[in-house]
Short mmCIF file of C-alpha atoms and ligand atoms in Angstrom, two decimals:
data_model
loop_
_atom_site.label_atom_id
_atom_site.label_comp_id
_atom_site.label_asym_id
_atom_site.label_seq_id
_atom_site.Cartn_x
_atom_site.Cartn_y
_atom_site.Cartn_z
CA MET J 1 0.00 0.00 0.00
CA SER J 2 1.35 3.39 -0.92
CA LYS J 3 1.38 6.18 1.62
CA LYS J 4 -1.87 7.95 2.41
CA ILE J 5 -1.92 11.63 1.58
CA ILE J 6 -4.90 13.45 3.00
CA LEU J 7 -5.92 16.94 1.88
CA SER J 8 -8.98 19.05 2.46
CA GLY J 9 -9.99 22.69 2.48
CA VAL J 10 -12.58 25.10 3.80
CA LYS J 11 -13.46 28.54 2.47
CA PRO J 12 -13.04 31.44 4.89
CA THR J 13 -16.54 32.82 4.55
CA GLY J 14 -17.59 33.45 8.16
CA ARG J 15 -18.58 31.60 11.26
CA PRO J 16 -18.80 27.80 10.85
CA HIS J 17 -21.87 25.96 12.14
CA ILE J 18 -22.30 22.45 13.49
CA GLY J 19 -23.37 21.29 10.00
CA ASN J 20 -19.92 22.26 8.66
CA TYR J 21 -18.32 20.61 11.67
CA PHE J 22 -20.11 17.26 11.65
CA GLY J 23 -20.46 17.17 7.86
CA ALA J 24 -16.88 18.04 7.00
CA MET J 25 -14.43 19.46 9.53
CA LYS J 26 -14.64 16.84 12.27
CA GLN J 27 -13.53 14.12 9.87
CA MET J 28 -10.34 16.02 9.19
CA VAL J 29 -9.41 15.88 12.86
CA ASP J 30 -10.47 12.23 13.17
CA LEU J 31 -8.33 11.27 10.17
CA GLN J 32 -5.38 13.26 11.46
CA ASN J 33 -5.53 11.37 14.73
CA GLN J 34 -6.22 8.01 13.14
CA PHE J 35 -3.43 8.05 10.54
CA ALA J 36 -0.27 9.10 12.30
CA ASP J 37 1.94 8.14 9.37
CA ALA J 38 -0.13 9.78 6.62
CA GLU J 39 0.80 13.16 5.16
CA LYS J 40 -1.94 15.66 6.01
CA PHE J 41 -2.71 19.04 4.45
CA PHE J 42 -5.53 21.30 5.60
CA MET J 43 -6.09 24.43 3.61
CA ILE J 44 -7.76 27.78 3.97
CA ALA J 45 -9.28 28.14 0.49
CA ASP J 46 -9.03 31.93 0.33
CA TYR J 47 -8.86 32.13 -3.48
CA HIS J 48 -12.05 30.09 -3.69
CA ALA J 49 -13.64 32.42 -1.14
CA LEU J 50 -12.62 35.44 -3.21
CA ASN J 51 -15.62 34.67 -5.41
CA LEU J 52 -17.79 35.70 -2.45
CA ILE J 53 -15.65 37.77 -0.09
CA GLN J 54 -14.52 40.88 -1.90
CA SER J 55 -13.53 43.11 0.99
CA LYS J 56 -9.97 43.42 2.27
CA GLU J 57 -11.02 43.62 5.93
CA GLU J 58 -13.43 40.70 5.74
CA MET J 59 -10.97 38.46 3.93
CA ALA J 60 -8.26 39.13 6.52
CA GLN J 61 -10.65 38.58 9.42
CA PHE J 62 -12.30 35.41 8.05
CA THR J 63 -8.91 33.91 7.20
CA LEU J 64 -7.63 34.40 10.73
CA ASP J 65 -10.96 33.14 12.09
CA LEU J 66 -10.77 29.96 10.06
CA ALA J 67 -7.20 29.29 11.19
CA LEU J 68 -8.46 29.61 14.79
CA ASP J 69 -11.40 27.31 14.02
CA TYR J 70 -9.14 24.62 12.56
CA LEU J 71 -6.78 24.76 15.53
CA ALA J 72 -9.57 24.89 18.10
CA ILE J 73 -11.24 21.72 16.80
CA GLY J 74 -7.93 19.90 17.03
CA ILE J 75 -5.93 20.32 13.83
CA ASP J 76 -2.41 20.02 15.18
CA PRO J 77 0.33 21.82 13.23
CA LYS J 78 2.85 19.25 14.47
CA GLN J 79 0.96 16.48 12.70
CA SER J 80 -0.67 18.36 9.81
CA THR J 81 0.27 21.17 7.46
CA LEU J 82 -2.15 24.05 7.89
CA PHE J 83 -1.80 26.60 5.11
CA LYS J 84 -3.42 29.29 3.03
CA GLN J 85 -4.11 28.52 -0.62
CA SER J 86 -2.96 31.97 -1.80
CA ASP J 87 0.48 31.40 -0.23
CA VAL J 88 1.20 28.64 -2.73
CA SER J 89 1.03 30.11 -6.22
CA ALA J 90 1.45 26.68 -7.81
CA HIS J 91 -2.31 26.20 -7.21
CA THR J 92 -3.36 28.95 -9.60
CA GLU J 93 -0.60 28.05 -12.05
CA LEU J 94 -1.78 24.45 -12.25
CA ALA J 95 -5.38 25.67 -12.52
CA TRP J 96 -4.37 27.46 -15.74
CA ILE J 97 -2.82 24.29 -17.14
CA PHE J 98 -6.02 22.38 -16.31
CA ASN J 99 -8.11 25.12 -17.95
CA THR J 100 -6.50 24.28 -21.25
CA ILE J 101 -7.55 20.60 -21.18
CA THR J 102 -11.08 21.07 -19.79
CA THR J 103 -14.12 21.87 -21.91
CA MET J 104 -16.80 24.41 -21.11
CA PRO J 105 -19.72 21.96 -21.49
CA TYR J 106 -18.07 19.69 -18.93
CA LEU J 107 -17.79 22.51 -16.37
CA MET J 108 -21.36 23.59 -17.14
CA ARG J 109 -22.60 20.27 -15.81
CA ALA J 110 -21.33 20.99 -12.27
CA HIS J 111 -24.16 21.21 -9.69
CA ALA J 112 -22.57 24.19 -7.95
CA PHE J 113 -22.36 26.09 -11.23
CA LYS J 114 -25.96 25.26 -12.15
CA ASP J 115 -27.19 26.39 -8.72
CA ALA J 116 -25.21 29.63 -8.92
CA GLU J 117 -26.43 30.29 -12.43
CA ALA J 118 -30.04 29.65 -11.44
CA LYS J 119 -29.71 32.41 -8.85
CA ASN J 120 -27.74 34.87 -10.97
CA LYS J 121 -27.00 34.76 -14.69
CA GLU J 122 -24.15 37.28 -14.32
CA ILE J 123 -21.93 34.60 -12.85
CA ASN J 124 -18.21 35.37 -12.57
CA VAL J 125 -15.52 33.34 -14.30
CA GLY J 126 -14.04 32.35 -10.93
CA THR J 127 -17.27 30.64 -9.91
CA PHE J 128 -17.42 28.83 -13.24
CA ASP J 129 -13.80 27.73 -12.89
CA TYR J 130 -14.14 26.71 -9.24
CA PRO J 131 -13.76 22.94 -9.84
CA ILE J 132 -10.54 23.48 -11.78
CA LEU J 133 -8.85 25.33 -8.93
CA MET J 134 -10.09 22.66 -6.54
CA ALA J 135 -8.64 19.93 -8.78
CA ALA J 136 -5.31 21.79 -8.69
CA ASP J 137 -5.50 22.00 -4.86
CA ILE J 138 -5.96 18.27 -4.64
CA LEU J 139 -3.69 16.98 -7.41
CA LEU J 140 -0.63 19.11 -6.59
CA TYR J 141 -0.07 17.08 -3.44
CA ASP J 142 -0.58 13.58 -4.91
CA THR J 143 -3.55 13.39 -2.56
CA THR J 144 -5.08 9.95 -2.11
CA LEU J 145 -7.96 10.84 0.24
CA VAL J 146 -10.16 13.95 0.35
CA PRO J 147 -12.49 14.18 3.37
CA VAL J 148 -15.41 16.45 2.41
CA GLY J 149 -19.08 17.04 2.96
CA GLN J 150 -21.56 15.36 0.61
CA ASP J 151 -22.04 18.48 -1.51
CA GLN J 152 -18.34 18.45 -2.47
CA LYS J 153 -18.39 14.89 -3.78
CA GLN J 154 -18.87 16.00 -7.37
CA HIS J 155 -15.90 18.34 -7.14
CA VAL J 156 -13.65 15.47 -6.08
CA GLU J 157 -15.01 13.45 -8.99
CA TYR J 158 -14.10 16.35 -11.27
CA SER J 159 -10.55 16.27 -9.96
CA ARG J 160 -10.37 12.54 -10.77
CA ASP J 161 -11.61 13.18 -14.31
CA ILE J 162 -9.17 16.03 -14.79
CA ALA J 163 -6.28 13.89 -13.52
CA GLN J 164 -7.20 11.17 -15.97
CA LYS J 165 -7.62 13.62 -18.84
CA PHE J 166 -4.18 15.11 -18.17
CA ASN J 167 -2.56 11.68 -18.04
CA ASN J 168 -4.22 10.75 -21.35
CA VAL J 169 -3.52 13.99 -23.18
CA PHE J 170 0.16 14.07 -22.22
CA ASN J 171 0.55 10.31 -22.17
CA THR J 172 2.01 10.19 -18.66
CA GLU J 173 1.29 8.85 -15.20
CA THR J 174 1.60 12.28 -13.60
CA PHE J 175 -1.45 12.04 -11.36
CA ASN J 176 -3.04 9.30 -9.30
CA LEU J 177 -6.79 9.39 -8.73
CA PRO J 178 -7.89 10.77 -5.34
CA GLU J 179 -10.85 9.27 -3.46
CA PRO J 180 -13.51 11.34 -1.70
CA LEU J 181 -14.30 10.36 1.88
CA ILE J 182 -17.77 11.21 3.11
CA MET J 183 -18.97 10.37 6.60
CA LYS J 184 -22.04 8.19 6.77
CA GLY J 185 -25.02 9.53 8.70
CA VAL J 186 -24.02 13.21 8.51
CA GLU J 187 -24.34 13.77 4.75
CA ILE J 188 -26.92 16.45 5.40
CA VAL J 189 -27.11 17.88 8.90
CA SER J 190 -30.48 19.52 9.34
CA GLY J 191 -30.95 22.97 10.77
CA THR J 192 -33.33 24.42 13.35
CA ASN J 193 -36.17 24.47 10.81
CA GLY J 194 -35.58 20.96 9.48
CA GLN J 195 -34.04 22.16 6.20
CA LYS J 196 -30.33 21.56 5.46
CA MET J 197 -28.33 23.61 7.95
CA SER J 198 -26.75 26.46 5.99
CA LYS J 199 -25.49 30.00 6.49
CA SER J 200 -27.84 31.01 3.70
CA TYR J 201 -30.98 29.68 5.46
CA ASN J 202 -30.62 31.34 8.84
CA ASN J 203 -31.15 28.00 10.61
CA THR J 204 -27.72 27.30 12.07
CA ILE J 205 -26.21 26.53 15.43
CA PRO J 206 -22.77 28.15 15.34
CA LEU J 207 -19.94 25.75 16.20
CA PHE J 208 -18.43 28.07 18.78
CA ALA J 209 -21.76 29.36 20.05
CA THR J 210 -22.02 30.79 23.56
CA ARG J 211 -24.45 29.17 25.98
CA GLU J 212 -26.89 32.01 25.25
CA GLU J 213 -26.63 31.50 21.50
CA ILE J 214 -27.16 27.75 21.90
CA THR J 215 -30.24 28.39 24.05
CA LYS J 216 -31.68 30.86 21.58
CA ALA J 217 -31.10 28.55 18.60
CA VAL J 218 -32.50 25.45 20.33
CA MET J 219 -35.55 27.25 21.71
CA GLY J 220 -36.17 28.38 18.12
CA ILE J 221 -36.16 24.83 16.72
CA VAL J 222 -39.39 24.30 14.85
CA THR J 223 -41.42 21.48 16.44
CA ASP J 224 -44.61 20.02 15.09
CA SER J 225 -47.13 18.57 17.47
CA SER J 226 -48.02 15.50 15.42
CA GLY J 227 -45.97 12.95 17.40
CA ASP J 228 -44.18 12.25 20.67
CA VAL J 229 -40.76 12.90 19.22
CA PRO J 230 -39.87 16.41 18.02
CA VAL J 231 -38.02 15.35 14.89
CA ASN J 232 -35.99 18.52 14.40
CA VAL J 233 -34.74 18.38 17.99
CA TYR J 234 -33.92 14.68 17.69
CA ASN J 235 -32.02 15.09 14.43
CA ILE J 236 -29.64 17.58 16.00
CA HIS J 237 -29.42 15.58 19.21
CA LYS J 238 -28.33 12.43 17.37
CA LEU J 239 -25.15 14.20 16.26
CA ILE J 240 -23.87 14.19 19.82
CA LYS J 241 -25.56 11.25 21.58
CA SER J 242 -25.93 7.60 20.59
CA GLU J 243 -29.31 6.20 19.55
CA THR J 244 -29.41 4.08 22.73
CA GLU J 245 -28.79 7.05 24.99
CA LEU J 246 -31.38 9.05 23.10
CA LYS J 247 -33.98 6.28 23.26
CA GLU J 248 -33.93 6.41 27.03
CA ILE J 249 -34.20 10.21 27.12
CA TYR J 250 -36.94 10.44 24.48
CA ASP J 251 -38.95 7.50 25.94
CA LYS J 252 -38.91 9.07 29.38
CA ASN J 253 -39.99 12.47 28.07
CA LYS J 254 -42.59 11.62 25.43
CA GLY J 255 -44.29 14.79 24.25
CA LYS J 256 -42.33 16.97 26.72
CA TYR J 257 -40.72 19.20 24.13
CA LYS J 258 -39.44 21.76 26.59
CA ILE J 259 -37.51 19.21 28.66
CA LEU J 260 -36.11 17.63 25.50
CA LYS J 261 -34.93 21.00 24.25
CA GLU J 262 -33.33 21.76 27.61
CA THR J 263 -31.50 18.43 27.47
CA LEU J 264 -30.26 19.27 23.98
CA ILE J 265 -29.03 22.69 25.16
CA GLU J 266 -27.11 20.99 27.96
CA ASP J 267 -25.59 18.39 25.64
CA LEU J 268 -24.62 20.92 22.98
CA ASP J 269 -23.05 23.15 25.59
CA THR J 270 -21.05 20.22 27.00
CA MET J 271 -19.77 19.45 23.51
CA ILE J 272 -19.03 23.04 22.52
CA LYS J 273 -17.61 24.34 25.82
CA PRO J 274 -14.08 22.89 25.45
CA LEU J 275 -13.91 24.02 21.79
CA ARG J 276 -15.03 27.52 22.76
CA LYS J 277 -12.48 27.64 25.55
CA ARG J 278 -9.64 26.50 23.36
CA ARG J 279 -10.56 29.00 20.65
CA ALA J 280 -10.63 31.85 23.17
CA GLU J 281 -7.16 30.84 24.37
CA LEU J 282 -5.76 30.72 20.84
CA GLU J 283 -7.32 34.05 19.98
CA LYS J 284 -5.11 35.78 22.54
CA ASN J 285 -2.06 35.12 20.45
CA THR J 286 -2.70 35.91 16.81
CA GLU J 287 1.04 36.27 16.12
CA GLU J 288 1.43 32.59 16.87
CA ILE J 289 -1.39 31.75 14.45
CA LYS J 290 0.33 33.76 11.73
CA ALA J 291 3.58 31.90 12.45
CA ILE J 292 1.78 28.57 12.11
CA LEU J 293 0.42 29.63 8.70
CA ALA J 294 3.84 30.88 7.59
CA ASP J 295 5.38 27.55 8.53
CA GLY J 296 2.54 25.69 6.78
CA ALA J 297 3.13 27.76 3.64
CA ILE J 298 6.79 26.70 3.53
CA LYS J 299 5.92 23.02 3.89
CA ALA J 300 3.09 23.16 1.35
CA LYS J 301 5.23 25.09 -1.14
CA THR J 302 8.06 22.57 -0.94
CA LYS J 303 5.76 19.75 -1.94
CA ALA J 304 3.63 21.67 -4.46
CA ASN J 305 6.55 23.31 -6.27
CA ALA J 306 8.32 19.98 -6.74
CA LYS J 307 5.18 18.51 -8.27
CA LEU J 308 4.69 21.55 -10.49
CA LEU J 309 8.20 21.05 -11.91
CA THR J 310 7.32 17.51 -12.96
CA ILE J 311 4.05 18.74 -14.47
CA LYS J 312 5.83 21.48 -16.41
CA LYS J 313 8.34 18.96 -17.74
CA ASN J 314 5.51 16.66 -18.78
CA ILE J 315 3.75 19.35 -20.80
CA GLY J 316 6.99 20.43 -22.47
CA VAL J 317 7.46 23.95 -21.09
CA LEU J 318 10.58 22.99 -19.15
P1 ADP K 401 -23.01 26.78 4.03
O1 ADP K 401 -24.09 26.01 3.28
O2 ADP K 401 -23.41 26.99 5.45
O3 ADP K 401 -22.60 28.06 3.33
P2 ADP K 401 -20.53 25.73 3.00
O4 ADP K 401 -21.09 25.64 1.63
O5 ADP K 401 -19.52 26.79 3.30
O6 ADP K 401 -21.74 25.83 4.06
O7 ADP K 401 -19.91 24.31 3.35
C1 ADP K 401 -18.63 24.06 3.89
C2 ADP K 401 -18.47 22.56 4.14
O8 ADP K 401 -19.41 22.10 5.12
C3 ADP K 401 -18.72 21.70 2.90
O9 ADP K 401 -17.77 20.66 2.85
C4 ADP K 401 -20.10 21.14 3.10
O10 ADP K 401 -20.21 19.85 2.52
C5 ADP K 401 -20.23 21.06 4.61
N1 ADP K 401 -21.62 21.32 5.01
C6 ADP K 401 -22.26 22.51 4.96
N2 ADP K 401 -23.53 22.41 5.42
C7 ADP K 401 -23.69 21.11 5.76
C8 ADP K 401 -24.80 20.36 6.30
N3 ADP K 401 -25.96 20.94 6.59
N4 ADP K 401 -24.62 19.06 6.50
C9 ADP K 401 -23.45 18.44 6.22
N5 ADP K 401 -22.37 19.09 5.73
C10 ADP K 401 -22.48 20.41 5.50
N1 LIG K 402 -14.88 23.59 -2.22
C1 LIG K 402 -14.71 23.23 -0.85
C2 LIG K 402 -15.95 23.71 -0.03
O1 LIG K 402 -16.66 24.57 -0.46
C3 LIG K 402 -13.47 23.87 -0.27
C4 LIG K 402 -12.22 23.36 -0.96
C5 LIG K 402 -11.39 24.08 -1.77
C6 LIG K 402 -11.69 22.04 -0.89
N2 LIG K 402 -10.37 23.29 -2.20
C7 LIG K 402 -10.52 22.05 -1.69
C8 LIG K 402 -12.09 20.87 -0.23
C9 LIG K 402 -9.76 20.89 -1.86
C10 LIG K 402 -11.32 19.73 -0.41
C11 LIG K 402 -10.16 19.73 -1.21
O2 LIG K 402 -16.17 23.22 1.04
#
């Protein structure tokens, strides 16, 4: 078996919620801890975010915030390389190379593009090209495993197709094919109104929420009165307690929605408290966070630049 190389990324677009955490970010930490001898890269996808965040102050703030989020949930810079996409220019350079072997109709079939276009016809080229930059992110590191949320599965498939296309066009074995890794049971974490939890739907529980914010969000969970179990409360509860534990709680409190919500508040707070505390500690020393990112940039660049040299040789520009 060849060495595992794990890579994933998150866009710095604001406060993460527990849907982002259970659907995507938690797996990164679990994999880091599970595979001591794998190479691990976790990225702040700031150039992807630039499609949405076009303010100097916001970009700087959200980038620092995301670094804090990663570290607070347990990404350990001793075991993993934590870096900013924009620090490694090989990503955008490889994206250009991939642009030249990818067709427009193929990119037009991407779900994310279709959704964006349905909302706004004046779509920017960066949004259209999003999967190409993501393929470059992944393939520059010879990544074997990409832990992501369900809605990113297609993008990982795109990077496999692009890898294969490159190998065929240039008749080489430059890229291996990365596999997506999606956690079972948390493909779609539902929000306080039962819809998919999302920043855009105003139905989130922030990952680093204060006790007051947790209380407000949970008290606002929409409950219907058709059964004994408030489904929207249960669906969030099952992220943090086992089915057996929940059965006991929900059997004992049939129809008592208020008690069930109070139990959920308590359980969420118990889960979030240590994360909140760790984040507050880290926040006191932003210089150290910047140093971690600078160190990550050096490590990422070393690997990415070496790969880019091979790629450039294989296309005949070197
Ligand atoms: P949002 O919809 O809140 O804007 P993003 O699109 O920024 O979230 O998603 C960031 C990551 O979190 C992605 O990998 C995505 O798959 C995951 N994710 C977001 N919302 C959920 C959810 N409700 N359930 C599971 N995973 C999610
Ligand atoms: N597109 C991903 C998201 O929206 C973020 C991302 C950028 C990413 N580059 C990546 C994820 C490379 C995995 C691998 O969540």
